[in-house]
């Protein structure tokens, strides 16, 4: 533990002109007294750490010293490619590996480029979770992430939701899985895995796992498996599977513009692609929806820019809502 901390201290000093004891203590998550002892230990080991005294003093390396301990370990190199997604790194338990990798890269840069990580962080930031959603790390995410990195089989218990398959119902099932990859979509983690024994590839919500046991047995990953392509195909198929009903609409020009923002974007684009002008400046379109209840909730956002033509039950519901609103706001 201390050896890793001493290496990190050297890399920090190599990447910056100087650092105060307080700055080092904050970076290393130790006390300033520990920083003083570590600096002395490095000096005794031959690393030229020099302490500048005074109010604005600090620690620095002298004589152009550069450590050769900048080679990336595999875990650090893999984590580095995810360093733009800090939430994902933290939730998968890879934050320390990414931090070490970034330090090694910074230490290897020429002096004129050492501010590159800071300037990039000042200009770009990725916030993965969706709005109005409390960020909660799924309990078994770090365990599954470790299995994904190590290509290790897991025995998992999974709580199925209603409608998880024809006749499947809900309840907890146990599966032996080969975890191929993790996907973070709008703040929700999903596991893409192959069911051992010919079950094919499936997608699981990580927050529905109730238990995960990682064995020592590995699996041979299919070289042709393409995680982004697999996810795109499954996500589109899932979205389409939800659209079990359809409604007929008349849309104004403004309604056409706003439709994609209030319903499923794929369904909106398909509806507008087949839309026909009605000769009154509006268009008529057939929109795939999850249910009449969902359609009512979504299309209400368009106000008077949409007219529901069918089914009759939904049209009557909008008419009733219009009367209620008129009564509420009259006068």
XYZ file of C-alpha atoms in Angstrom:
331
model
C 0.000 0.000 0.000
C 2.748 2.424 0.953
C 4.819 1.475 -2.109
C 1.906 2.374 -4.395
C 1.494 5.673 -2.566
C 5.198 6.527 -2.931
C 5.055 5.820 -6.660
C 1.967 8.013 -6.984
C 3.754 10.802 -5.095
C 6.713 10.668 -7.479
C 4.392 10.750 -10.499
C 2.496 13.715 -9.069
C 5.706 15.670 -8.519
C 6.984 14.707 -11.948
C 3.832 16.032 -13.620
C 3.876 19.428 -11.827
C 6.587 21.994 -11.041
C 5.932 21.748 -7.291
C 3.197 20.837 -4.812
C 2.546 21.885 -1.246
C 2.249 19.336 1.530
C -1.473 20.107 1.738
C -1.963 19.459 -1.994
C -0.072 16.174 -1.811
C -1.995 15.138 1.295
C -5.269 15.797 -0.517
C -4.231 13.862 -3.642
C -2.840 10.924 -1.668
C -5.623 10.989 0.944
C -3.189 11.030 3.873
C -2.089 13.552 6.493
C 0.594 16.197 5.883
C 2.733 14.410 8.480
C 2.577 11.260 6.330
C 3.589 13.311 3.286
C 6.658 14.535 5.161
C 7.620 10.976 6.109
C 7.062 9.724 2.552
C 9.184 12.524 1.093
C 11.983 11.598 3.470
C 11.694 7.917 2.528
C 11.930 8.787 -1.173
C 14.973 10.963 -0.559
C 16.681 8.148 1.349
C 15.896 5.807 -1.568
C 17.706 8.121 -3.988
C 14.750 10.021 -5.439
C 15.751 13.738 -5.388
C 12.729 15.195 -3.599
C 13.493 18.744 -2.430
C 11.431 20.661 0.131
C 11.176 24.442 -0.298
C 10.659 26.103 3.069
C 8.451 29.068 3.804
C 4.819 30.100 3.415
C 4.697 29.372 -0.329
C 7.075 26.444 -0.203
C 6.417 22.896 -1.291
C 7.937 19.737 -2.687
C 9.565 19.300 -6.090
C 11.903 17.015 -7.963
C 15.331 18.420 -8.831
C 17.967 17.684 -11.419
C 15.483 16.829 -14.187
C 14.643 13.554 -12.444
C 12.202 11.350 -14.329
C 10.939 8.000 -13.136
C 10.767 5.056 -15.496
C 7.715 3.692 -13.677
C 5.300 4.977 -16.303
C 4.361 1.725 -18.024
C 0.608 1.119 -17.886
C -0.688 -2.084 -16.353
C -3.499 -3.787 -18.293
C -6.197 -2.674 -15.841
C -4.925 0.896 -15.940
C -4.804 0.954 -19.741
C -8.353 -0.405 -20.011
C -9.638 2.042 -17.428
C -7.969 4.948 -19.236
C -10.263 4.466 -22.221
C -13.232 4.974 -19.883
C -11.789 7.994 -18.100
C -14.255 10.318 -19.860
C -17.111 8.620 -18.001
C -16.249 9.287 -14.333
C -19.585 8.045 -12.988
C -19.177 4.729 -14.801
C -15.617 4.318 -13.511
C -16.640 4.987 -9.952
C -19.622 2.638 -10.040
C -17.579 -0.206 -11.578
C -14.799 0.226 -9.025
C -12.196 1.383 -11.569
C -11.640 4.944 -10.360
C -8.265 4.196 -8.727
C -6.951 2.390 -11.810
C -7.963 5.278 -14.048
C -6.367 7.806 -11.696
C -3.073 5.897 -11.752
C -3.201 5.623 -15.538
C -3.807 9.347 -15.972
C -0.878 10.134 -13.681
C 1.435 7.873 -15.674
C 0.369 9.455 -18.932
C 0.861 12.941 -17.480
C 4.300 11.994 -16.220
C 5.282 10.758 -19.665
C 4.232 13.963 -21.419
C 6.680 16.683 -22.270
C 6.538 19.764 -19.997
C 4.734 21.816 -22.647
C 1.859 19.300 -22.746
C 1.400 18.564 -19.073
C -1.554 20.918 -18.744
C -3.476 18.949 -21.410
C -5.552 16.887 -18.885
C -6.548 20.058 -17.016
C -7.448 22.055 -20.121
C -9.484 19.138 -21.526
C -11.367 18.710 -18.221
C -12.183 22.427 -18.240
C -13.804 22.147 -21.667
C -15.556 18.764 -21.843
C -17.537 16.747 -19.317
C -19.853 13.775 -19.779
C -22.730 13.388 -17.308
C -24.224 9.984 -18.058
C -27.263 9.658 -15.730
C -30.627 10.970 -16.868
C -32.323 14.051 -15.423
C -34.571 13.735 -12.397
C -33.117 10.353 -11.496
C -31.351 9.635 -8.243
C -27.977 8.072 -8.998
C -27.827 4.716 -7.200
C -25.048 2.215 -7.873
C -26.514 -1.290 -8.379
C -25.254 -3.584 -5.640
C -23.746 -6.205 -7.955
C -22.271 -3.884 -10.574
C -18.621 -3.981 -9.345
C -18.744 -7.800 -9.163
C -20.174 -8.068 -12.673
C -17.637 -5.540 -13.981
C -14.819 -7.682 -12.599
C -16.276 -10.755 -14.301
C -16.608 -8.874 -17.591
C -12.962 -7.746 -17.474
C -11.760 -11.232 -16.528
C -14.012 -13.223 -18.908
C -15.289 -15.250 -15.934
C -18.541 -17.167 -15.744
C -21.034 -16.171 -13.062
C -24.016 -17.828 -11.434
C -26.606 -15.095 -10.989
C -30.066 -14.759 -9.501
C -32.246 -12.345 -11.454
C -35.609 -10.789 -10.625
C -37.683 -10.800 -13.772
C -40.216 -8.087 -14.392
C -43.735 -8.752 -15.560
C -43.768 -9.440 -19.271
C -40.166 -10.702 -19.409
C -41.205 -13.271 -21.958
C -44.187 -15.241 -23.226
C -45.617 -17.044 -20.234
C -42.565 -16.182 -18.173
C -44.271 -14.023 -15.574
C -42.261 -12.515 -12.769
C -40.117 -14.033 -10.031
C -36.453 -14.836 -9.376
C -34.584 -17.177 -11.702
C -31.025 -18.492 -11.571
C -28.785 -18.521 -14.621
C -25.189 -19.385 -15.389
C -23.976 -16.527 -17.547
C -20.979 -15.571 -19.634
C -20.856 -11.773 -19.124
C -19.729 -10.101 -22.345
C -20.254 -6.417 -21.665
C -21.890 -3.649 -19.648
C -23.896 -0.747 -21.081
C -24.866 2.467 -19.292
C -28.043 3.851 -20.855
C -29.689 7.004 -19.434
C -28.339 6.258 -15.956
C -29.363 2.569 -15.982
C -26.816 -0.261 -16.215
C -27.443 -3.314 -18.410
C -25.463 -6.558 -18.722
C -25.129 -8.217 -22.117
C -24.445 -11.894 -21.475
C -24.662 -15.316 -23.069
C -26.612 -17.972 -21.180
C -24.502 -21.079 -20.787
C -25.989 -24.154 -22.382
C -27.265 -22.663 -25.619
C -29.484 -19.924 -24.233
C -28.096 -17.303 -26.589
C -27.305 -13.680 -25.805
C -29.622 -11.687 -23.552
C -29.786 -8.285 -21.880
C -30.311 -7.920 -18.134
C -30.923 -4.849 -15.979
C -28.137 -4.873 -13.407
C -30.342 -3.466 -10.632
C -32.521 -6.583 -10.877
C -29.755 -8.992 -9.911
C -30.314 -10.287 -6.373
C -27.083 -12.276 -6.170
C -23.963 -12.922 -8.246
C -21.300 -15.571 -7.595
C -18.121 -15.438 -9.674
C -16.414 -18.789 -10.129
C -12.854 -19.404 -11.167
C -13.914 -20.822 -14.524
C -13.354 -18.589 -17.513
C -15.044 -18.648 -20.896
C -13.781 -18.152 -24.419
C -15.162 -14.914 -25.815
C -16.492 -14.915 -29.380
C -14.029 -12.786 -31.323
C -16.800 -11.555 -33.636
C -19.013 -10.230 -30.821
C -19.608 -6.501 -31.328
C -21.009 -4.913 -28.160
C -22.112 -1.556 -29.703
C -23.759 -3.335 -32.643
C -25.446 -5.910 -30.402
C -26.787 -3.211 -28.083
C -28.097 -1.057 -30.929
C -29.960 -4.010 -32.427
C -31.449 -5.142 -29.110
C -32.334 -1.608 -27.993
C -34.178 -0.897 -31.237
C -35.962 -4.255 -31.038
C -36.956 -3.577 -27.432
C -38.306 -0.132 -28.293
C -40.351 -1.576 -31.164
C -41.711 -4.377 -28.964
C -43.259 -1.775 -26.665
C -45.267 -0.190 -29.483
C -48.265 -2.527 -29.302
C -50.950 -0.060 -30.457
C -51.342 2.754 -32.963
C -53.205 6.047 -33.152
C -54.212 8.222 -36.107
C -53.261 11.879 -35.760
C -53.614 15.224 -37.490
C -50.598 17.426 -36.828
C -49.998 21.111 -37.446
C -46.614 22.289 -38.713
C -45.589 23.004 -35.112
C -46.945 19.603 -34.043
C -44.788 17.914 -36.666
C -41.732 19.730 -35.363
C -42.388 18.844 -31.732
C -43.629 15.252 -32.130
C -40.151 13.707 -31.950
C -39.613 15.384 -28.570
C -42.702 13.945 -26.850
C -42.937 10.359 -28.153
C -40.455 7.622 -29.025
C -38.145 9.201 -31.657
C -38.082 6.089 -33.869
C -41.875 5.843 -33.823
C -42.166 9.565 -34.574
C -39.803 9.380 -37.558
C -41.656 6.377 -38.997
C -45.016 8.097 -38.539
C -43.847 11.302 -40.227
C -42.192 9.383 -43.065
C -45.617 8.003 -44.013
C -47.589 11.178 -43.247
C -49.919 12.681 -45.866
C -50.932 16.334 -46.215
C -54.647 16.985 -45.722
C -54.824 20.167 -47.807
C -55.399 22.401 -44.782
C -51.777 22.864 -43.771
C -51.858 19.847 -41.469
C -50.673 16.258 -42.014
C -52.298 12.941 -41.167
C -50.067 10.203 -39.670
C -50.298 6.808 -37.976
C -48.170 6.666 -34.815
C -47.088 3.506 -33.009
C -47.610 3.813 -29.232
C -47.178 1.657 -26.158
C -50.815 2.032 -25.083
C -53.692 4.518 -25.185
C -52.793 5.608 -21.646
C -49.199 6.388 -22.623
C -50.330 8.063 -25.854
C -52.689 10.341 -23.907
C -49.929 11.360 -21.499
C -47.411 12.029 -24.263
C -49.641 13.740 -26.815
C -51.196 16.063 -24.233
C -47.868 17.909 -24.340
C -48.654 19.014 -27.922
C -51.826 20.812 -26.867
C -53.809 22.201 -29.813
C -51.066 21.227 -32.297
C -52.448 17.683 -32.545
C -55.893 16.188 -33.149
C -56.467 12.512 -32.360
C -58.678 10.944 -35.047
C -58.632 7.302 -33.901
C -59.226 5.230 -31.901
C -62.541 6.756 -30.904
C -61.984 6.016 -27.214
C -58.783 8.094 -27.176
C -60.378 10.895 -29.193
C -63.251 11.046 -26.702
C -60.785 11.185 -23.833
C -59.031 14.193 -25.390
C -62.394 15.865 -26.036
C -63.371 15.359 -22.410
C -60.037 16.754 -21.230
C -60.490 19.793 -23.492
C -63.913 20.504 -21.955
C -62.510 20.120 -18.437
C -59.621 22.495 -19.181
C -61.957 25.056 -20.765
C -64.147 24.953 -17.669
C -61.153 25.253 -15.374
C -59.744 28.322 -17.147
C -63.017 30.044 -18.096
C -62.970 33.636 -16.833
